[in-house]
Amino acid sequence: MNDVSARFQWWERPDLNYENGKLKFAGHAVSELVRRHGTPSFFYNASRVTANIKRLHQALEGAGFADRFRILYAMKANRFAPLLTYLKTSGLVGIDACSPNEVEHAISCGFRPEDISFTNTSLSREDLGRLTQWDGMSMNCDSIHAIQKWGELGQGRDIGIRINPAVGIGREGNDKLQYSGALTSKFGIYREQLADAMAMARRYQLRITKIHFHTGCGYLTPQLESWENIIRTCLWFVDQIETVETVNVGGGLGVPHVAGDAPLDLSRWAAILKEHFLARPVKIEIEPGDYIAKDAGILCLTVNAIEKKQNTMFVGVNAGFAIALEPAVYGLPFQPVPALLRQGRHQIVSIAGHINEALDIFYHDIELPPLQEDDCLVLINAGAYSSSMASNHCMRGQFKEFLLV
Amino acid sequence: MNDVSARFQWWERPDLNYENGKLKFAGHAVSELVRRHGTPSFFYNASRVTANIKRLHQALEGAGFADRFRILYAMKANRFAPLLTYLKTSGLVGIDACSPNEVEHAISCGFRPEDISFTNTSLSREDLGRLTQWDGMSMNCDSIHAIQKWGELGQGRDIGIRINPAVGIGREGNDKLQYSGALTSKFGIYREQLADAMAMARRYQLRITKIHFHTGCGYLTPQLESWENIIRTCLWFVDQIETVETVNVGGGLGVPHVAGDAPLDLSRWAAILKEHFLARPVKIEIEPGDYIAKDAGILCLTVNAIEKKQNTMFVGVNAGFAIALEPAVYGLPFQPVPALLRQGRHQIVSIAGHINEALDIFYHDIELPPLQEDDCLVLINAGAYSSSMASNHCMRGQFKEFLLV
């Protein structure tokens, strides 16, 4: 293996790159951030978050949607309060929330009820009671049952309905992230239920002004054809309800995870929306989480131990799937990146967490420059679905978070 | 489907059974517990915990180990403080801990350092520094690196070493719970490393008095043959080190999860230990977590919504994998049990959580008596690896816990 320290890495970009062998992130040397703040620490680059959102704005504006669209940040991806307030003050996004506590948290961070769109399944009486307090919040009912319960709490309101097109999409080769598809899912109202759903809405004079669907996570350019098929299927629902003013096409826009992934082609993505929606008198909503936050965050760890066992060189770090579970649970790898590039022979290593479970491996068999004990190792793409899903399993739930503005 | 409400269920036992159509647990009507305490709530039956431990004591005593054994409760299974203190006062178990915070927590609940055995991987300098404070605690080093670091912090101590026999075991058909085996794992010292490990111990005058191995989780009677093979493999390590006084054979003892599972045959299990260890001058340690706590706990939920989607009848409940993730992450189902048995036609239903993720299903397609909205539905086997692994994903991390003594 030759020296690749000068070689450009697939994940490098202006705000995350090597300069003279030092990893820079958001204008900081990562080694310096870590010296000051310790590990394990998540750092989020506010400018990257903004850039990700502006890219979406430009794509939708470029497709001619002008002010006929709204971007809702799926806060379940990362609810770090400073990040939410930063997003609010940017004025660029609203919020997609999926529990009453999320709504309250978004409001505590500065969002108004009008900024928030709510969608979830299996709501309790208490959930519904709390949700009905926030006048101006947009409510998507994901079952006939939810329409009924919402109607009982207040007639004559506007609602959205989450529909299920019975076709799904997800990251290639990954079946854990499909939200609709061959297997019947718990989400949304199926085609054969629509007439009953509309009747239930009429019973409580609820006006269905929005169709919502969310069919999977992590799609990239190769999946856009499937995504277009989903949209075609969903248009059937839109055409059944003449009061529809908004179509929420969900989230699921992915980011590259491994060297072979190309970034999602947003112009092609927007062209699909243009073809199917621009001529219709509807507004578009999207609900990205990953696309906004994931590549804006890094998780900085310390190398505790390096030891070869059989044919595997294990690099043990000071955190595990308790605070970053996508590799273990979803099969989504986190590219590991040394904060300081050492010269020397590269090696194939496996990055192991410190949780006492076999599945606690961050990356199997990846070529990296030399590492030593006490080195800082960075996991990229840690801005979404890491800290927000953290547990205290084995009492290893400790971490810090920092918004770099 | 006929009325099975009078039929004996596979999971029924004296402290968890139906009486006149009411589910009783630990002498309480579950409907009454829920009326008082609400849902989602975990209830743990202290007597069942004790019974599980005493069964292990009897099996080991029956095999002739007399006082030559120690049972260490794997606290990562459930660290609820009242449960830990109850275990301490019972005098029946020590503690298996895997992080410095776990050690401190066990001590805060009344355990002494001498009660605690520590095993983990990828320890940081800070971890090691904290661990070295607790004189009397038993330390198992799981790598040559750990032996070195431990030796640097204090020469001349007794240590255990975690070894890896390169053969594993687990619940049938489940590859997520193997800790050693075909794929090289991060755990333990492999056969070809042993000479180096012993040399490292000598360098710091560390006396290796214990061999530890843990090779998988959830084994039942059909896996005992594999387990015996593992023991045979591990005996090679024991025979290399003449200072060994204790062999810790790990945990992994499983409990039935579905109707077809029979309880682990403890007499056969103990007979295997007897055959291989009784004639040797060693003490035996075991580290069960699931076996002690899992079937002693139930999770009480409320049915929020029942709705048929395509061919699936979804029963939506007021919790999800944020607080009970074994079905979603490990493929281990939680048998759902209604707190009150309603008369009527049984149905095939799927139990769905309220988390906005497709994998949040507690059970796919199970025949249950009729359920209605607001009914209490109980998940059994929720005493281990549920609350201890809880996250606040989607801000749905709320639950209560109660020890029933």
PDB file of N, CA and C in Angstrom, chain B residues 267-329:
ATOM      1  N   SER B 267     -29.942 -28.869  34.364  1.00  0.00           N
ATOM      2  CA  SER B 267     -29.201 -30.016  34.900  1.00  0.00           C
ATOM      3  C   SER B 267     -28.207 -30.514  33.850  1.00  0.00           C
ATOM      4  N   ARG B 268     -28.625 -30.475  32.585  1.00  0.00           N
ATOM      5  CA  ARG B 268     -27.691 -30.873  31.537  1.00  0.00           C
ATOM      6  C   ARG B 268     -26.534 -29.862  31.442  1.00  0.00           C
ATOM      7  N   TRP B 269     -26.910 -28.601  31.558  1.00  0.00           N
ATOM      8  CA  TRP B 269     -25.917 -27.514  31.531  1.00  0.00           C
ATOM      9  C   TRP B 269     -24.889 -27.701  32.657  1.00  0.00           C
ATOM     10  N   ALA B 270     -25.400 -27.977  33.872  1.00  0.00           N
ATOM     11  CA  ALA B 270     -24.502 -28.140  35.018  1.00  0.00           C
ATOM     12  C   ALA B 270     -23.667 -29.416  34.886  1.00  0.00           C
ATOM     13  N   ALA B 271     -24.255 -30.423  34.250  1.00  0.00           N
ATOM     14  CA  ALA B 271     -23.513 -31.681  34.074  1.00  0.00           C
ATOM     15  C   ALA B 271     -22.299 -31.461  33.171  1.00  0.00           C
ATOM     16  N   ILE B 272     -22.439 -30.581  32.201  1.00  0.00           N
ATOM     17  CA  ILE B 272     -21.299 -30.262  31.320  1.00  0.00           C
ATOM     18  C   ILE B 272     -20.196 -29.583  32.130  1.00  0.00           C
ATOM     19  N   LEU B 273     -20.579 -28.641  32.963  1.00  0.00           N
ATOM     20  CA  LEU B 273     -19.583 -27.981  33.823  1.00  0.00           C
ATOM     21  C   LEU B 273     -18.922 -28.994  34.746  1.00  0.00           C
ATOM     22  N   LYS B 274     -19.762 -29.891  35.285  1.00  0.00           N
ATOM     23  CA  LYS B 274     -19.236 -30.912  36.190  1.00  0.00           C
ATOM     24  C   LYS B 274     -18.188 -31.773  35.491  1.00  0.00           C
ATOM     25  N   GLU B 275     -18.548 -32.230  34.295  1.00  0.00           N
ATOM     26  CA  GLU B 275     -17.633 -33.124  33.583  1.00  0.00           C
ATOM     27  C   GLU B 275     -16.268 -32.485  33.348  1.00  0.00           C
ATOM     28  N   HIS B 276     -16.276 -31.207  33.000  1.00  0.00           N
ATOM     29  CA  HIS B 276     -15.018 -30.594  32.587  1.00  0.00           C
ATOM     30  C   HIS B 276     -14.272 -29.868  33.702  1.00  0.00           C
ATOM     31  N   PHE B 277     -14.987 -29.520  34.782  1.00  0.00           N
ATOM     32  CA  PHE B 277     -14.319 -28.683  35.788  1.00  0.00           C
ATOM     33  C   PHE B 277     -14.267 -29.260  37.189  1.00  0.00           C
ATOM     34  N   LEU B 278     -15.152 -30.183  37.506  1.00  0.00           N
ATOM     35  CA  LEU B 278     -15.219 -30.585  38.916  1.00  0.00           C
ATOM     36  C   LEU B 278     -13.921 -31.220  39.404  1.00  0.00           C
ATOM     37  N   ALA B 279     -13.278 -31.976  38.532  1.00  0.00           N
ATOM     38  CA  ALA B 279     -12.043 -32.657  38.957  1.00  0.00           C
ATOM     39  C   ALA B 279     -10.831 -31.713  38.953  1.00  0.00           C
ATOM     40  N   ARG B 280     -11.029 -30.547  38.374  1.00  0.00           N
ATOM     41  CA  ARG B 280      -9.911 -29.591  38.346  1.00  0.00           C
ATOM     42  C   ARG B 280      -9.935 -28.713  39.597  1.00  0.00           C
ATOM     43  N   PRO B 281      -8.786 -28.232  40.003  1.00  0.00           N
ATOM     44  CA  PRO B 281      -8.751 -27.396  41.211  1.00  0.00           C
ATOM     45  C   PRO B 281      -9.126 -25.941  40.889  1.00  0.00           C
ATOM     46  N   VAL B 282     -10.295 -25.755  40.308  1.00  0.00           N
ATOM     47  CA  VAL B 282     -10.708 -24.392  39.947  1.00  0.00           C
ATOM     48  C   VAL B 282     -12.113 -24.109  40.469  1.00  0.00           C
ATOM     49  N   LYS B 283     -12.346 -22.828  40.624  1.00  0.00           N
ATOM     50  CA  LYS B 283     -13.662 -22.325  40.974  1.00  0.00           C
ATOM     51  C   LYS B 283     -14.339 -21.887  39.669  1.00  0.00           C
ATOM     52  N   ILE B 284     -15.665 -21.980  39.624  1.00  0.00           N
ATOM     53  CA  ILE B 284     -16.413 -21.600  38.424  1.00  0.00           C
ATOM     54  C   ILE B 284     -17.124 -20.265  38.663  1.00  0.00           C
ATOM     55  N   GLU B 285     -17.110 -19.410  37.635  1.00  0.00           N
ATOM     56  CA  GLU B 285     -17.956 -18.211  37.683  1.00  0.00           C
ATOM     57  C   GLU B 285     -18.857 -18.197  36.455  1.00  0.00           C
ATOM     58  N   ILE B 286     -20.068 -17.693  36.631  1.00  0.00           N
ATOM     59  CA  ILE B 286     -20.946 -17.461  35.472  1.00  0.00           C
ATOM     60  C   ILE B 286     -21.470 -16.036  35.554  1.00  0.00           C
ATOM     61  N   GLU B 287     -21.847 -15.505  34.399  1.00  0.00           N
ATOM     62  CA  GLU B 287     -22.256 -14.092  34.318  1.00  0.00           C
ATOM     63  C   GLU B 287     -23.586 -13.909  33.596  1.00  0.00           C
ATOM     64  N   PRO B 288     -24.654 -14.483  34.091  1.00  0.00           N
ATOM     65  CA  PRO B 288     -25.922 -14.331  33.370  1.00  0.00           C
ATOM     66  C   PRO B 288     -26.547 -12.949  33.570  1.00  0.00           C
ATOM     67  N   GLY B 289     -27.186 -12.463  32.543  1.00  0.00           N
ATOM     68  CA  GLY B 289     -27.968 -11.224  32.623  1.00  0.00           C
ATOM     69  C   GLY B 289     -29.409 -11.559  32.288  1.00  0.00           C
ATOM     70  N   ASP B 290     -29.622 -11.932  31.026  1.00  0.00           N
ATOM     71  CA  ASP B 290     -30.949 -12.369  30.571  1.00  0.00           C
ATOM     72  C   ASP B 290     -31.573 -13.401  31.504  1.00  0.00           C
ATOM     73  N   TYR B 291     -30.798 -14.418  31.848  1.00  0.00           N
ATOM     74  CA  TYR B 291     -31.374 -15.541  32.598  1.00  0.00           C
ATOM     75  C   TYR B 291     -31.918 -15.089  33.946  1.00  0.00           C
ATOM     76  N   ILE B 292     -31.282 -14.071  34.529  1.00  0.00           N
ATOM     77  CA  ILE B 292     -31.716 -13.585  35.841  1.00  0.00           C
ATOM     78  C   ILE B 292     -32.862 -12.580  35.721  1.00  0.00           C
ATOM     79  N   ALA B 293     -32.749 -11.672  34.761  1.00  0.00           N
ATOM     80  CA  ALA B 293     -33.665 -10.525  34.777  1.00  0.00           C
ATOM     81  C   ALA B 293     -34.741 -10.535  33.700  1.00  0.00           C
ATOM     82  N   LYS B 294     -34.486 -11.211  32.568  1.00  0.00           N
ATOM     83  CA  LYS B 294     -35.378 -10.987  31.428  1.00  0.00           C
ATOM     84  C   LYS B 294     -36.821 -11.403  31.702  1.00  0.00           C
ATOM     85  N   ASP B 295     -37.029 -12.641  32.153  1.00  0.00           N
ATOM     86  CA  ASP B 295     -38.425 -13.072  32.300  1.00  0.00           C
ATOM     87  C   ASP B 295     -39.032 -12.588  33.615  1.00  0.00           C
ATOM     88  N   ALA B 296     -38.255 -11.839  34.398  1.00  0.00           N
ATOM     89  CA  ALA B 296     -38.781 -11.245  35.628  1.00  0.00           C
ATOM     90  C   ALA B 296     -39.394  -9.872  35.370  1.00  0.00           C
ATOM     91  N   GLY B 297     -39.351  -9.412  34.136  1.00  0.00           N
ATOM     92  CA  GLY B 297     -39.847  -8.076  33.836  1.00  0.00           C
ATOM     93  C   GLY B 297     -40.922  -8.062  32.770  1.00  0.00           C
ATOM     94  N   ILE B 298     -41.900  -7.191  32.956  1.00  0.00           N
ATOM     95  CA  ILE B 298     -42.912  -6.984  31.907  1.00  0.00           C
ATOM     96  C   ILE B 298     -42.957  -5.492  31.591  1.00  0.00           C
ATOM     97  N   LEU B 299     -43.357  -5.195  30.378  1.00  0.00           N
ATOM     98  CA  LEU B 299     -43.553  -3.802  29.962  1.00  0.00           C
ATOM     99  C   LEU B 299     -45.036  -3.622  29.653  1.00  0.00           C
ATOM    100  N   CYS B 300     -45.678  -2.745  30.402  1.00  0.00           N
ATOM    101  CA  CYS B 300     -47.120  -2.529  30.230  1.00  0.00           C
ATOM    102  C   CYS B 300     -47.364  -1.317  29.342  1.00  0.00           C
ATOM    103  N   LEU B 301     -48.141  -1.533  28.312  1.00  0.00           N
ATOM    104  CA  LEU B 301     -48.431  -0.486  27.331  1.00  0.00           C
ATOM    105  C   LEU B 301     -49.933  -0.307  27.195  1.00  0.00           C
ATOM    106  N   THR B 302     -50.324   0.744  26.503  1.00  0.00           N
ATOM    107  CA  THR B 302     -51.738   0.973  26.214  1.00  0.00           C
ATOM    108  C   THR B 302     -51.955   0.913  24.707  1.00  0.00           C
ATOM    109  N   VAL B 303     -53.045   0.279  24.313  1.00  0.00           N
ATOM    110  CA  VAL B 303     -53.401   0.238  22.886  1.00  0.00           C
ATOM    111  C   VAL B 303     -53.970   1.591  22.489  1.00  0.00           C
ATOM    112  N   ASN B 304     -53.320   2.229  21.532  1.00  0.00           N
ATOM    113  CA  ASN B 304     -53.774   3.530  21.051  1.00  0.00           C
ATOM    114  C   ASN B 304     -54.721   3.425  19.883  1.00  0.00           C
ATOM    115  N   ALA B 305     -54.484   2.507  18.981  1.00  0.00           N
ATOM    116  CA  ALA B 305     -55.206   2.516  17.710  1.00  0.00           C
ATOM    117  C   ALA B 305     -55.161   1.124  17.107  1.00  0.00           C
ATOM    118  N   ILE B 306     -56.256   0.703  16.547  1.00  0.00           N
ATOM    119  CA  ILE B 306     -56.296  -0.581  15.844  1.00  0.00           C
ATOM    120  C   ILE B 306     -56.817  -0.298  14.444  1.00  0.00           C
ATOM    121  N   GLU B 307     -56.059  -0.678  13.448  1.00  0.00           N
ATOM    122  CA  GLU B 307     -56.504  -0.386  12.084  1.00  0.00           C
ATOM    123  C   GLU B 307     -55.930  -1.406  11.131  1.00  0.00           C
ATOM    124  N   LYS B 308     -56.801  -1.902  10.247  1.00  0.00           N
ATOM    125  CA  LYS B 308     -56.357  -2.856   9.243  1.00  0.00           C
ATOM    126  C   LYS B 308     -55.773  -2.100   8.060  1.00  0.00           C
ATOM    127  N   LYS B 309     -54.571  -2.463   7.648  1.00  0.00           N
ATOM    128  CA  LYS B 309     -53.963  -1.894   6.449  1.00  0.00           C
ATOM    129  C   LYS B 309     -53.578  -3.054   5.562  1.00  0.00           C
ATOM    130  N   GLN B 310     -54.097  -3.070   4.377  1.00  0.00           N
ATOM    131  CA  GLN B 310     -53.978  -4.225   3.495  1.00  0.00           C
ATOM    132  C   GLN B 310     -54.364  -5.480   4.292  1.00  0.00           C
ATOM    133  N   ASN B 311     -53.516  -6.477   4.332  1.00  0.00           N
ATOM    134  CA  ASN B 311     -53.930  -7.693   5.039  1.00  0.00           C
ATOM    135  C   ASN B 311     -53.454  -7.752   6.483  1.00  0.00           C
ATOM    136  N   THR B 312     -52.924  -6.645   6.982  1.00  0.00           N
ATOM    137  CA  THR B 312     -52.369  -6.656   8.332  1.00  0.00           C
ATOM    138  C   THR B 312     -53.231  -5.833   9.278  1.00  0.00           C
ATOM    139  N   MET B 313     -53.562  -6.426  10.418  1.00  0.00           N
ATOM    140  CA  MET B 313     -54.277  -5.684  11.456  1.00  0.00           C
ATOM    141  C   MET B 313     -53.238  -5.128  12.409  1.00  0.00           C
ATOM    142  N   PHE B 314     -53.031  -3.817  12.350  1.00  0.00           N
ATOM    143  CA  PHE B 314     -52.023  -3.197  13.211  1.00  0.00           C
ATOM    144  C   PHE B 314     -52.647  -2.772  14.543  1.00  0.00           C
ATOM    145  N   VAL B 315     -51.987  -3.160  15.610  1.00  0.00           N
ATOM    146  CA  VAL B 315     -52.360  -2.690  16.941  1.00  0.00           C
ATOM    147  C   VAL B 315     -51.249  -1.732  17.366  1.00  0.00           C
ATOM    148  N   GLY B 316     -51.578  -0.461  17.372  1.00  0.00           N
ATOM    149  CA  GLY B 316     -50.571   0.550  17.715  1.00  0.00           C
ATOM    150  C   GLY B 316     -50.566   0.795  19.214  1.00  0.00           C
ATOM    151  N   VAL B 317     -49.386   0.803  19.809  1.00  0.00           N
ATOM    152  CA  VAL B 317     -49.267   0.985  21.255  1.00  0.00           C
ATOM    153  C   VAL B 317     -48.508   2.270  21.584  1.00  0.00           C
ATOM    154  N   ASN B 318     -48.449   2.612  22.880  1.00  0.00           N
ATOM    155  CA  ASN B 318     -47.897   3.915  23.272  1.00  0.00           C
ATOM    156  C   ASN B 318     -46.418   3.869  23.677  1.00  0.00           C
ATOM    157  N   ALA B 319     -45.665   3.035  22.990  1.00  0.00           N
ATOM    158  CA  ALA B 319     -44.203   3.039  23.150  1.00  0.00           C
ATOM    159  C   ALA B 319     -43.629   2.418  21.889  1.00  0.00           C
ATOM    160  N   GLY B 320     -42.334   2.492  21.759  1.00  0.00           N
ATOM    161  CA  GLY B 320     -41.722   1.927  20.570  1.00  0.00           C
ATOM    162  C   GLY B 320     -40.317   1.457  20.874  1.00  0.00           C
ATOM    163  N   PHE B 321     -39.526   1.281  19.822  1.00  0.00           N
ATOM    164  CA  PHE B 321     -38.209   0.681  20.051  1.00  0.00           C
ATOM    165  C   PHE B 321     -37.254   1.608  20.799  1.00  0.00           C
ATOM    166  N   ALA B 322     -37.644   2.863  21.001  1.00  0.00           N
ATOM    167  CA  ALA B 322     -36.806   3.726  21.833  1.00  0.00           C
ATOM    168  C   ALA B 322     -36.640   3.138  23.229  1.00  0.00           C
ATOM    169  N   ILE B 323     -37.647   2.446  23.731  1.00  0.00           N
ATOM    170  CA  ILE B 323     -37.518   1.912  25.096  1.00  0.00           C
ATOM    171  C   ILE B 323     -37.491   0.379  25.147  1.00  0.00           C
ATOM    172  N   ALA B 324     -37.620  -0.279  24.042  1.00  0.00           N
ATOM    173  CA  ALA B 324     -37.608  -1.751  24.041  1.00  0.00           C
ATOM    174  C   ALA B 324     -37.190  -2.207  22.658  1.00  0.00           C
ATOM    175  N   LEU B 325     -35.869  -2.306  22.448  1.00  0.00           N
ATOM    176  CA  LEU B 325     -35.416  -2.444  21.063  1.00  0.00           C
ATOM    177  C   LEU B 325     -35.033  -3.852  20.631  1.00  0.00           C
ATOM    178  N   GLU B 326     -35.172  -4.837  21.491  1.00  0.00           N
ATOM    179  CA  GLU B 326     -34.748  -6.172  21.083  1.00  0.00           C
ATOM    180  C   GLU B 326     -35.473  -6.687  19.839  1.00  0.00           C
ATOM    181  N   PRO B 327     -36.789  -6.491  19.712  1.00  0.00           N
ATOM    182  CA  PRO B 327     -37.419  -6.987  18.478  1.00  0.00           C
ATOM    183  C   PRO B 327     -36.873  -6.288  17.230  1.00  0.00           C
ATOM    184  N   ALA B 328     -36.719  -4.965  17.301  1.00  0.00           N
ATOM    185  CA  ALA B 328     -36.294  -4.214  16.115  1.00  0.00           C
ATOM    186  C   ALA B 328     -34.833  -4.466  15.777  1.00  0.00           C
ATOM    187  N   VAL B 329     -33.979  -4.517  16.790  1.00  0.00           N
ATOM    188  CA  VAL B 329     -32.542  -4.537  16.525  1.00  0.00           C
ATOM    189  C   VAL B 329     -31.962  -5.951  16.541  1.00  0.00           C
TER     190      VAL B 329
END
